[in-house]
Amino acid sequence: VIDAKLRNRVKVLYIAGQGRSGSTILGDTLGQMEGFTHVGELLEVWGILKAGRVRCGCGVPVPVCGMWKEVLNEAYGGLDESLISRMLEFRNLDACDRACLRDMISGERTLRRRLAKPLAEIERLYRAIQKVFNCEVIVESSKHPMYAYLLKLIDGIDTYVLHLNRDPRASAYSFLRKHVKDGNLIWATERSPLNASLMWNYKNSVIEVLSRRFGHRPLHLRYEDFVADPRKSLQGILRFADVNRSSLPLHDHRSLNLEAQHSVSGNPSRFVTGKVELREDQSWKTGMKTRDKILVTAATWPLRVKYGYTAIPHVWRDAPEQSPPGASEVGEIVQQ
Ligand SMILES: [Zn+2]
């Protein structure tokens, strides 16, 4: 009986951390492995289902994607306005809110009771994904640390938290950039360098605090290490998630073939398919203003040093006057 129960648990590999840290390309790379599916930022699915405009990684709007229709049918017998409203409330009030963090630290039992209903709805969603996508591991890149640990409160889900980090200056620089295609703005959540630094501190601190609270060591991975040696990083992730795979989706050192994933939200790079090469996006080193570099470097101490991001003297050179804030649409990867 115990064996059957264990087999029925859903394995979720949850990427937690600050935005603009390469979680989309990491998730998409993992999604190419046999038995893995990358669903993108699943926490945003409720808002997307309500608004109806955001495209699934397969290219069509999420509400009309055949796979997601099947998932919602399997989980809830179809779409229901009141369910969407309740889950949106959960997403806004509990999954990312500071009050919830306090409850999680002080009274896990109260939290379990208070959130029993939405957590049960979420378990149904993951079970349906596992069944419809016929996968062993669901890769989730919502990144909100609190939500990762709310998943840990669900008995039917085995959550493996992958703590993804990136140099806070690179992430802050990315928050200053707009993604433009054919003259149209397709992706922008602008944050000031100070705001991005505080957010970087907050998200990483929450992961540190909750890992201790739950006695769980997340796997720490730096984006820079992943793109420098994807093979080693993927092998580490497989060991961490207790999954055996004899082959990795890499052609050689750093290139792979990306097939479309049914990801509901994330960096526009999720629409890139075909042969790509993983490469570190270092544009912040030449493109970021010196005063922004200094501000972010100071504001993210001491966690920045803990994660191995030291002050690098050669980056203090100021950006050329005409340095454009625009960026390539795919960000961290090079299409071949
Ligand atoms: Zn789709």
mmCIF file of C-alpha atoms and ligand atoms in Angstrom:
data_model
loop_
_atom_site.group_PDB
_atom_site.id
_atom_site.type_symbol
_atom_site.label_atom_id
_atom_site.label_comp_id
_atom_site.label_asym_id
_atom_site.label_seq_id
_atom_site.Cartn_x
_atom_site.Cartn_y
_atom_site.Cartn_z
ATOM 1 C CA VAL A 1 0.000 0.000 0.000
ATOM 2 C CA ILE A 2 2.813 2.380 0.902
ATOM 3 C CA ASP A 3 4.568 1.575 -2.377
ATOM 4 C CA ALA A 4 1.458 2.357 -4.407
ATOM 5 C CA LYS A 5 1.014 5.610 -2.501
ATOM 6 C CA LEU A 6 4.631 6.603 -3.111
ATOM 7 C CA ARG A 7 4.290 5.830 -6.808
ATOM 8 C CA ASN A 8 1.226 8.070 -6.961
ATOM 9 C CA ARG A 9 3.073 11.090 -5.711
ATOM 10 C CA VAL A 10 3.720 13.759 -8.311
ATOM 11 C CA LYS A 11 7.314 14.870 -8.710
ATOM 12 C CA VAL A 12 7.718 18.619 -9.208
ATOM 13 C CA LEU A 13 11.073 20.240 -9.862
ATOM 14 C CA TYR A 14 10.480 23.836 -8.865
ATOM 15 C CA ILE A 15 12.822 26.588 -10.030
ATOM 16 C CA ALA A 16 12.889 29.296 -7.335
ATOM 17 C CA GLY A 17 14.698 32.631 -7.358
ATOM 18 C CA GLN A 18 14.749 36.119 -8.775
ATOM 19 C CA GLY A 19 13.239 36.864 -12.196
ATOM 20 C CA ARG A 20 15.519 37.309 -15.227
ATOM 21 C CA SER A 21 17.822 34.568 -14.039
ATOM 22 C CA GLY A 22 17.621 32.207 -16.991
ATOM 23 C CA SER A 23 14.853 30.013 -15.577
ATOM 24 C CA THR A 24 13.062 29.749 -18.931
ATOM 25 C CA ILE A 25 16.041 28.357 -20.824
ATOM 26 C CA LEU A 26 16.925 26.083 -17.894
ATOM 27 C CA GLY A 27 13.310 24.828 -17.740
ATOM 28 C CA ASP A 28 13.147 24.360 -21.512
ATOM 29 C CA THR A 29 16.443 22.437 -21.489
ATOM 30 C CA LEU A 30 15.159 20.156 -18.723
ATOM 31 C CA GLY A 31 11.897 19.771 -20.636
ATOM 32 C CA GLN A 32 13.771 18.100 -23.525
ATOM 33 C CA MET A 33 14.627 15.137 -21.305
ATOM 34 C CA GLU A 34 12.621 11.960 -21.568
ATOM 35 C CA GLY A 35 9.828 11.950 -18.984
ATOM 36 C CA PHE A 36 10.199 15.669 -18.199
ATOM 37 C CA THR A 37 7.771 18.416 -19.111
ATOM 38 C CA HIS A 38 8.328 22.144 -18.577
ATOM 39 C CA VAL A 39 5.061 23.937 -17.848
ATOM 40 C CA GLY A 40 6.583 27.412 -17.402
ATOM 41 C CA GLU A 41 5.309 29.769 -14.704
ATOM 42 C CA LEU A 42 2.291 27.737 -13.712
ATOM 43 C CA LEU A 43 1.319 30.087 -10.892
ATOM 44 C CA GLU A 44 0.400 32.656 -13.565
ATOM 45 C CA VAL A 45 -1.973 30.299 -15.374
ATOM 46 C CA TRP A 46 -5.075 31.637 -13.585
ATOM 47 C CA GLY A 47 -4.517 35.229 -14.692
ATOM 48 C CA ILE A 48 -3.682 33.996 -18.195
ATOM 49 C CA LEU A 49 -6.854 31.906 -18.397
ATOM 50 C CA LYS A 50 -8.854 34.934 -17.299
ATOM 51 C CA ALA A 51 -7.247 37.362 -19.762
ATOM 52 C CA GLY A 52 -6.919 34.761 -22.520
ATOM 53 C CA ARG A 53 -4.245 36.549 -24.542
ATOM 54 C CA VAL A 54 -0.920 34.991 -23.529
ATOM 55 C CA ARG A 55 0.392 32.338 -25.869
ATOM 56 C CA CYS A 56 1.364 28.854 -24.781
ATOM 57 C CA GLY A 57 4.897 27.771 -25.722
ATOM 58 C CA CYS A 58 3.294 25.781 -28.568
ATOM 59 C CA GLY A 59 2.177 29.054 -30.180
ATOM 60 C CA VAL A 60 -1.588 29.255 -29.625
ATOM 61 C CA PRO A 61 -3.268 31.177 -26.766
ATOM 62 C CA VAL A 62 -3.190 29.102 -23.567
ATOM 63 C CA PRO A 63 -7.023 28.793 -23.262
ATOM 64 C CA VAL A 64 -7.243 27.177 -26.711
ATOM 65 C CA CYS A 65 -4.163 24.925 -26.429
ATOM 66 C CA GLY A 66 -5.424 21.360 -26.742
ATOM 67 C CA MET A 67 -3.089 20.043 -24.041
ATOM 68 C CA TRP A 68 -4.167 22.622 -21.461
ATOM 69 C CA LYS A 69 -7.838 22.097 -22.326
ATOM 70 C CA GLU A 70 -7.336 18.408 -21.636
ATOM 71 C CA VAL A 71 -5.493 19.143 -18.375
ATOM 72 C CA LEU A 72 -8.281 21.452 -17.140
ATOM 73 C CA ASN A 73 -10.918 18.916 -18.135
ATOM 74 C CA GLU A 74 -9.063 16.150 -16.331
ATOM 75 C CA ALA A 75 -8.525 18.269 -13.198
ATOM 76 C CA TYR A 76 -11.762 20.215 -12.886
ATOM 77 C CA GLY A 77 -14.117 18.993 -15.593
ATOM 78 C CA GLY A 78 -13.378 22.126 -17.609
ATOM 79 C CA LEU A 79 -12.967 25.824 -16.914
ATOM 80 C CA ASP A 80 -15.020 27.482 -14.240
ATOM 81 C CA GLU A 81 -15.047 31.256 -13.602
ATOM 82 C CA SER A 82 -15.404 30.908 -9.836
ATOM 83 C CA LEU A 83 -12.435 28.516 -9.652
ATOM 84 C CA ILE A 84 -10.316 31.018 -11.607
ATOM 85 C CA SER A 85 -11.330 33.820 -9.222
ATOM 86 C CA ARG A 86 -10.563 31.737 -6.134
ATOM 87 C CA MET A 87 -7.186 30.682 -7.495
ATOM 88 C CA LEU A 88 -6.326 34.244 -8.508
ATOM 89 C CA GLU A 89 -7.062 35.295 -4.954
ATOM 90 C CA PHE A 90 -4.797 32.508 -3.694
ATOM 91 C CA ARG A 91 -2.060 33.574 -6.120
ATOM 92 C CA ASN A 92 -2.244 37.218 -5.056
ATOM 93 C CA LEU A 93 -2.868 36.843 -1.327
ATOM 94 C CA ASP A 94 -1.037 33.698 -0.335
ATOM 95 C CA ALA A 95 1.423 32.352 -2.854
ATOM 96 C CA CYS A 96 3.627 35.449 -2.885
ATOM 97 C CA ASP A 97 2.618 37.500 0.115
ATOM 98 C CA ARG A 98 4.658 38.406 3.166
ATOM 99 C CA ALA A 99 1.836 37.649 5.631
ATOM 100 C CA CYS A 100 1.851 34.081 4.364
ATOM 101 C CA LEU A 101 5.590 33.885 4.966
ATOM 102 C CA ARG A 102 5.026 34.788 8.619
ATOM 103 C CA ASP A 103 2.374 32.030 8.917
ATOM 104 C CA MET A 104 4.702 29.560 7.282
ATOM 105 C CA ILE A 105 7.486 30.302 9.710
ATOM 106 C CA SER A 106 5.339 30.361 12.846
ATOM 107 C CA GLY A 107 2.360 28.083 12.261
ATOM 108 C CA GLU A 108 2.519 25.525 9.494
ATOM 109 C CA ARG A 109 -0.542 23.690 10.847
ATOM 110 C CA THR A 110 -2.750 26.811 10.709
ATOM 111 C CA LEU A 111 -1.564 27.466 7.183
ATOM 112 C CA ARG A 112 -2.353 23.902 6.062
ATOM 113 C CA ARG A 113 -5.867 24.288 7.449
ATOM 114 C CA ARG A 114 -6.455 27.758 6.061
ATOM 115 C CA LEU A 115 -5.187 26.857 2.581
ATOM 116 C CA ALA A 116 -6.569 23.304 2.435
ATOM 117 C CA LYS A 117 -8.957 24.108 -0.428
ATOM 118 C CA PRO A 118 -6.626 25.928 -2.855
ATOM 119 C CA LEU A 119 -3.833 23.439 -2.127
ATOM 120 C CA ALA A 120 -6.208 20.574 -2.986
ATOM 121 C CA GLU A 121 -7.089 22.340 -6.267
ATOM 122 C CA ILE A 122 -3.394 22.699 -7.038
ATOM 123 C CA GLU A 123 -2.764 19.024 -6.347
ATOM 124 C CA ARG A 124 -5.519 18.152 -8.847
ATOM 125 C CA LEU A 125 -3.879 20.390 -11.424
ATOM 126 C CA TYR A 126 -0.453 18.724 -11.059
ATOM 127 C CA ARG A 127 -1.994 15.243 -11.121
ATOM 128 C CA ALA A 128 -3.816 16.124 -14.329
ATOM 129 C CA ILE A 129 -0.604 17.490 -15.883
ATOM 130 C CA GLN A 130 1.243 14.299 -14.980
ATOM 131 C CA LYS A 131 -1.493 12.208 -16.576
ATOM 132 C CA VAL A 132 -2.109 14.278 -19.733
ATOM 133 C CA PHE A 133 1.586 14.923 -20.468
ATOM 134 C CA ASN A 134 2.438 11.392 -19.344
ATOM 135 C CA CYS A 135 5.538 12.620 -17.536
ATOM 136 C CA GLU A 136 7.567 11.599 -14.521
ATOM 137 C CA VAL A 137 8.813 15.070 -13.604
ATOM 138 C CA ILE A 138 6.975 18.385 -13.936
ATOM 139 C CA VAL A 139 9.399 21.301 -14.236
ATOM 140 C CA GLU A 140 7.849 24.514 -12.894
ATOM 141 C CA SER A 141 9.526 27.897 -13.238
ATOM 142 C CA SER A 142 7.207 30.221 -11.292
ATOM 143 C CA LYS A 143 10.209 31.249 -9.146
ATOM 144 C CA HIS A 144 8.218 32.628 -6.175
ATOM 145 C CA PRO A 145 9.993 30.953 -3.231
ATOM 146 C CA MET A 146 6.929 30.960 -1.002
ATOM 147 C CA TYR A 147 4.885 29.013 -3.517
ATOM 148 C CA ALA A 148 7.608 26.350 -3.684
ATOM 149 C CA TYR A 149 7.222 25.763 0.027
ATOM 150 C CA LEU A 150 3.403 25.846 -0.168
ATOM 151 C CA LEU A 151 3.756 22.948 -2.624
ATOM 152 C CA LYS A 152 5.756 21.175 0.076
ATOM 153 C CA LEU A 153 2.648 21.266 2.293
ATOM 154 C CA ILE A 154 0.781 19.090 -0.219
ATOM 155 C CA ASP A 155 1.119 15.422 0.729
ATOM 156 C CA GLY A 156 0.611 14.108 -2.814
ATOM 157 C CA ILE A 157 3.428 16.203 -4.288
ATOM 158 C CA ASP A 158 7.166 15.704 -3.953
ATOM 159 C CA THR A 159 8.664 19.135 -4.463
ATOM 160 C CA TYR A 160 12.354 19.470 -5.288
ATOM 161 C CA VAL A 161 13.402 23.105 -4.957
ATOM 162 C CA LEU A 162 16.071 24.213 -7.401
ATOM 163 C CA HIS A 163 17.451 27.525 -6.188
ATOM 164 C CA LEU A 164 18.564 29.330 -9.339
ATOM 165 C CA ASN A 165 20.783 32.325 -8.971
ATOM 166 C CA ARG A 166 22.318 34.852 -11.287
ATOM 167 C CA ASP A 167 24.657 37.759 -10.768
ATOM 168 C CA PRO A 168 22.317 40.443 -9.315
ATOM 169 C CA ARG A 169 23.841 43.045 -11.657
ATOM 170 C CA ALA A 170 23.002 40.944 -14.712
ATOM 171 C CA SER A 171 19.468 40.368 -13.467
ATOM 172 C CA ALA A 172 19.006 44.079 -12.589
ATOM 173 C CA TYR A 173 20.282 45.067 -16.040
ATOM 174 C CA SER A 174 17.804 42.697 -17.644
ATOM 175 C CA PHE A 175 14.975 44.407 -15.737
ATOM 176 C CA LEU A 176 15.972 47.688 -17.411
ATOM 177 C CA ARG A 177 15.658 46.228 -20.883
ATOM 178 C CA LYS A 178 12.645 46.022 -23.105
ATOM 179 C CA HIS A 179 12.061 43.184 -25.531
ATOM 180 C CA VAL A 180 10.930 44.528 -28.851
ATOM 181 C CA LYS A 181 10.031 42.589 -31.996
ATOM 182 C CA ASP A 182 9.033 44.229 -35.287
ATOM 183 C CA GLY A 183 8.640 47.521 -33.466
ATOM 184 C CA ASN A 184 6.199 46.048 -30.923
ATOM 185 C CA LEU A 185 6.906 45.753 -27.241
ATOM 186 C CA ILE A 186 6.456 42.086 -26.418
ATOM 187 C CA TRP A 187 7.828 41.763 -22.903
ATOM 188 C CA ALA A 188 8.668 44.290 -20.246
ATOM 189 C CA THR A 189 8.521 44.394 -16.480
ATOM 190 C CA GLU A 190 10.715 47.317 -15.708
ATOM 191 C CA ARG A 191 12.295 47.632 -12.281
ATOM 192 C CA SER A 192 14.744 50.234 -11.087
ATOM 193 C CA PRO A 193 18.192 48.852 -10.142
ATOM 194 C CA LEU A 194 17.417 49.504 -6.453
ATOM 195 C CA ASN A 195 14.048 47.766 -6.682
ATOM 196 C CA ALA A 196 15.625 44.804 -8.529
ATOM 197 C CA SER A 197 18.350 44.574 -5.843
ATOM 198 C CA LEU A 198 15.836 44.572 -2.989
ATOM 199 C CA MET A 199 13.771 41.947 -4.788
ATOM 200 C CA TRP A 200 16.922 39.829 -5.343
ATOM 201 C CA ASN A 201 17.735 40.066 -1.607
ATOM 202 C CA TYR A 202 14.171 39.289 -0.588
ATOM 203 C CA LYS A 203 13.688 36.244 -2.814
ATOM 204 C CA ASN A 204 17.040 34.715 -1.896
ATOM 205 C CA SER A 205 16.496 35.397 1.816
ATOM 206 C CA VAL A 206 13.075 33.735 1.731
ATOM 207 C CA ILE A 207 14.640 30.633 0.151
ATOM 208 C CA GLU A 208 17.340 30.594 2.852
ATOM 209 C CA VAL A 209 14.820 31.032 5.701
ATOM 210 C CA LEU A 210 12.247 28.531 4.434
ATOM 211 C CA SER A 211 14.890 25.904 3.613
ATOM 212 C CA ARG A 212 15.966 26.026 7.229
ATOM 213 C CA ARG A 213 12.368 26.059 8.454
ATOM 214 C CA PHE A 214 11.540 22.929 6.407
ATOM 215 C CA GLY A 215 14.897 21.237 6.991
ATOM 216 C CA HIS A 216 15.326 20.991 3.235
ATOM 217 C CA ARG A 217 18.477 21.866 1.342
ATOM 218 C CA PRO A 218 17.496 23.125 -2.089
ATOM 219 C CA LEU A 219 19.877 22.496 -4.959
ATOM 220 C CA HIS A 220 21.739 25.722 -5.560
ATOM 221 C CA LEU A 221 22.594 26.429 -9.178
ATOM 222 C CA ARG A 222 24.108 29.536 -10.677
ATOM 223 C CA TYR A 223 22.912 30.458 -14.170
ATOM 224 C CA GLU A 224 26.533 31.218 -15.105
ATOM 225 C CA ASP A 225 27.625 27.689 -14.112
ATOM 226 C CA PHE A 226 24.709 26.134 -15.994
ATOM 227 C CA VAL A 227 25.546 27.789 -19.313
ATOM 228 C CA ALA A 228 29.289 27.188 -18.830
ATOM 229 C CA ASP A 229 28.836 23.451 -18.278
ATOM 230 C CA PRO A 230 25.236 22.329 -18.927
ATOM 231 C CA ARG A 231 26.182 18.640 -18.789
ATOM 232 C CA LYS A 232 27.515 18.860 -15.258
ATOM 233 C CA SER A 233 24.535 20.966 -14.107
ATOM 234 C CA LEU A 234 21.968 18.614 -15.650
ATOM 235 C CA GLN A 235 23.664 15.587 -14.080
ATOM 236 C CA GLY A 236 23.566 17.353 -10.702
ATOM 237 C CA ILE A 237 19.856 18.143 -11.126
ATOM 238 C CA LEU A 238 19.065 14.517 -12.041
ATOM 239 C CA ARG A 239 20.898 13.270 -8.953
ATOM 240 C CA PHE A 240 19.088 15.830 -6.796
ATOM 241 C CA ALA A 241 15.641 14.891 -8.156
ATOM 242 C CA ASP A 242 16.505 11.184 -7.838
ATOM 243 C CA VAL A 243 15.918 10.468 -11.530
ATOM 244 C CA ASN A 244 17.998 8.124 -13.704
ATOM 245 C CA ARG A 245 18.627 9.066 -17.317
ATOM 246 C CA SER A 246 21.323 7.538 -19.467
ATOM 247 C CA SER A 247 21.318 10.328 -22.046
ATOM 248 C CA LEU A 248 21.150 14.114 -21.876
ATOM 249 C CA PRO A 249 19.550 16.346 -24.559
ATOM 250 C CA LEU A 250 22.921 17.935 -25.452
ATOM 251 C CA HIS A 251 24.516 17.546 -28.894
ATOM 252 C CA ASP A 252 27.955 18.553 -27.741
ATOM 253 C CA HIS A 253 29.288 20.760 -25.002
ATOM 254 C CA ARG A 254 26.630 23.473 -25.077
ATOM 255 C CA SER A 255 24.195 22.977 -27.934
ATOM 256 C CA LEU A 256 20.848 21.263 -27.961
ATOM 257 C CA ASN A 257 17.714 20.907 -29.999
ATOM 258 C CA LEU A 258 14.774 22.763 -28.482
ATOM 259 C CA GLU A 259 11.304 21.451 -29.159
ATOM 260 C CA ALA A 260 8.290 23.580 -28.214
ATOM 261 C CA GLN A 261 7.083 23.092 -24.656
ATOM 262 C CA HIS A 262 3.540 23.829 -23.492
ATOM 263 C CA SER A 263 4.799 26.528 -21.121
ATOM 264 C CA VAL A 264 2.111 28.936 -19.967
ATOM 265 C CA SER A 265 4.318 31.946 -19.201
ATOM 266 C CA GLY A 266 7.951 33.051 -19.112
ATOM 267 C CA ASN A 267 10.719 34.753 -21.099
ATOM 268 C CA PRO A 268 9.926 35.130 -24.847
ATOM 269 C CA SER A 269 12.876 32.777 -25.481
ATOM 270 C CA ARG A 270 10.375 29.973 -24.819
ATOM 271 C CA PHE A 271 9.104 30.405 -28.391
ATOM 272 C CA VAL A 272 12.545 29.634 -29.842
ATOM 273 C CA THR A 273 12.837 26.144 -31.257
ATOM 274 C CA GLY A 274 15.494 24.290 -33.231
ATOM 275 C CA LYS A 275 19.201 23.994 -32.642
ATOM 276 C CA VAL A 276 20.477 26.499 -30.090
ATOM 277 C CA GLU A 277 23.710 27.076 -28.252
ATOM 278 C CA LEU A 278 23.721 27.995 -24.573
ATOM 279 C CA ARG A 279 25.810 31.067 -23.953
ATOM 280 C CA GLU A 280 26.117 33.467 -21.045
ATOM 281 C CA ASP A 281 24.492 36.844 -21.629
ATOM 282 C CA GLN A 282 27.148 39.255 -20.350
ATOM 283 C CA SER A 283 25.744 42.426 -21.887
ATOM 284 C CA TRP A 284 25.411 44.070 -18.466
ATOM 285 C CA LYS A 285 29.221 44.271 -18.172
ATOM 286 C CA THR A 286 29.454 46.743 -21.046
ATOM 287 C CA GLY A 287 25.889 48.052 -21.213
ATOM 288 C CA MET A 288 25.115 48.925 -17.581
ATOM 289 C CA LYS A 289 25.828 52.380 -16.197
ATOM 290 C CA THR A 290 28.620 52.510 -13.612
ATOM 291 C CA ARG A 291 26.413 54.118 -10.979
ATOM 292 C CA ASP A 292 23.857 51.295 -11.388
ATOM 293 C CA LYS A 293 26.602 48.678 -11.073
ATOM 294 C CA ILE A 294 27.843 50.303 -7.865
ATOM 295 C CA LEU A 295 24.338 50.614 -6.444
ATOM 296 C CA VAL A 296 23.414 46.965 -7.119
ATOM 297 C CA THR A 297 26.832 45.719 -5.927
ATOM 298 C CA ALA A 298 26.385 47.570 -2.605
ATOM 299 C CA ALA A 299 22.692 46.810 -2.132
ATOM 300 C CA THR A 300 23.052 43.033 -2.584
ATOM 301 C CA TRP A 301 25.853 42.535 -0.069
ATOM 302 C CA PRO A 302 26.311 40.142 1.794
ATOM 303 C CA LEU A 303 24.205 37.513 -0.019
ATOM 304 C CA ARG A 304 25.901 38.395 -3.305
ATOM 305 C CA VAL A 305 29.265 37.350 -1.824
ATOM 306 C CA LYS A 306 27.773 34.205 -0.294
ATOM 307 C CA TYR A 307 26.713 33.067 -3.779
ATOM 308 C CA GLY A 308 30.130 33.819 -5.205
ATOM 309 C CA TYR A 309 29.373 37.068 -7.010
ATOM 310 C CA THR A 310 32.239 39.297 -6.060
ATOM 311 C CA ALA A 311 32.944 42.868 -7.042
ATOM 312 C CA ILE A 312 34.856 42.705 -10.329
ATOM 313 C CA PRO A 313 37.038 45.790 -10.931
ATOM 314 C CA HIS A 314 37.049 45.502 -14.718
ATOM 315 C CA VAL A 315 33.281 45.961 -14.852
ATOM 316 C CA TRP A 316 33.459 49.506 -13.496
ATOM 317 C CA ARG A 317 34.106 50.923 -16.940
ATOM 318 C CA ASP A 318 31.108 52.978 -17.933
ATOM 319 C CA ALA A 319 28.837 51.986 -20.792
ATOM 320 C CA PRO A 320 29.410 53.705 -24.124
ATOM 321 C CA GLU A 321 27.122 56.732 -24.541
ATOM 322 C CA GLN A 322 25.029 55.199 -27.321
ATOM 323 C CA SER A 323 24.701 51.772 -25.705
ATOM 324 C CA PRO A 324 21.155 50.667 -26.546
ATOM 325 C CA PRO A 325 18.924 49.340 -23.784
ATOM 326 C CA GLY A 326 17.216 47.033 -26.288
ATOM 327 C CA ALA A 327 18.119 43.371 -26.212
ATOM 328 C CA SER A 328 17.917 40.417 -28.464
ATOM 329 C CA GLU A 329 14.560 38.768 -28.098
ATOM 330 C CA VAL A 330 15.977 35.440 -27.032
ATOM 331 C CA GLY A 331 18.162 36.829 -24.278
ATOM 332 C CA GLU A 332 20.364 34.061 -23.082
ATOM 333 C CA ILE A 333 20.594 31.772 -26.068
ATOM 334 C CA VAL A 334 21.914 31.925 -29.578
ATOM 335 C CA GLN A 335 19.835 30.458 -32.346
ATOM 336 C CA GLN A 336 21.825 28.673 -35.003
HETATM 337 ZN ZN ZN B 1 0.310 24.459 -25.787
#
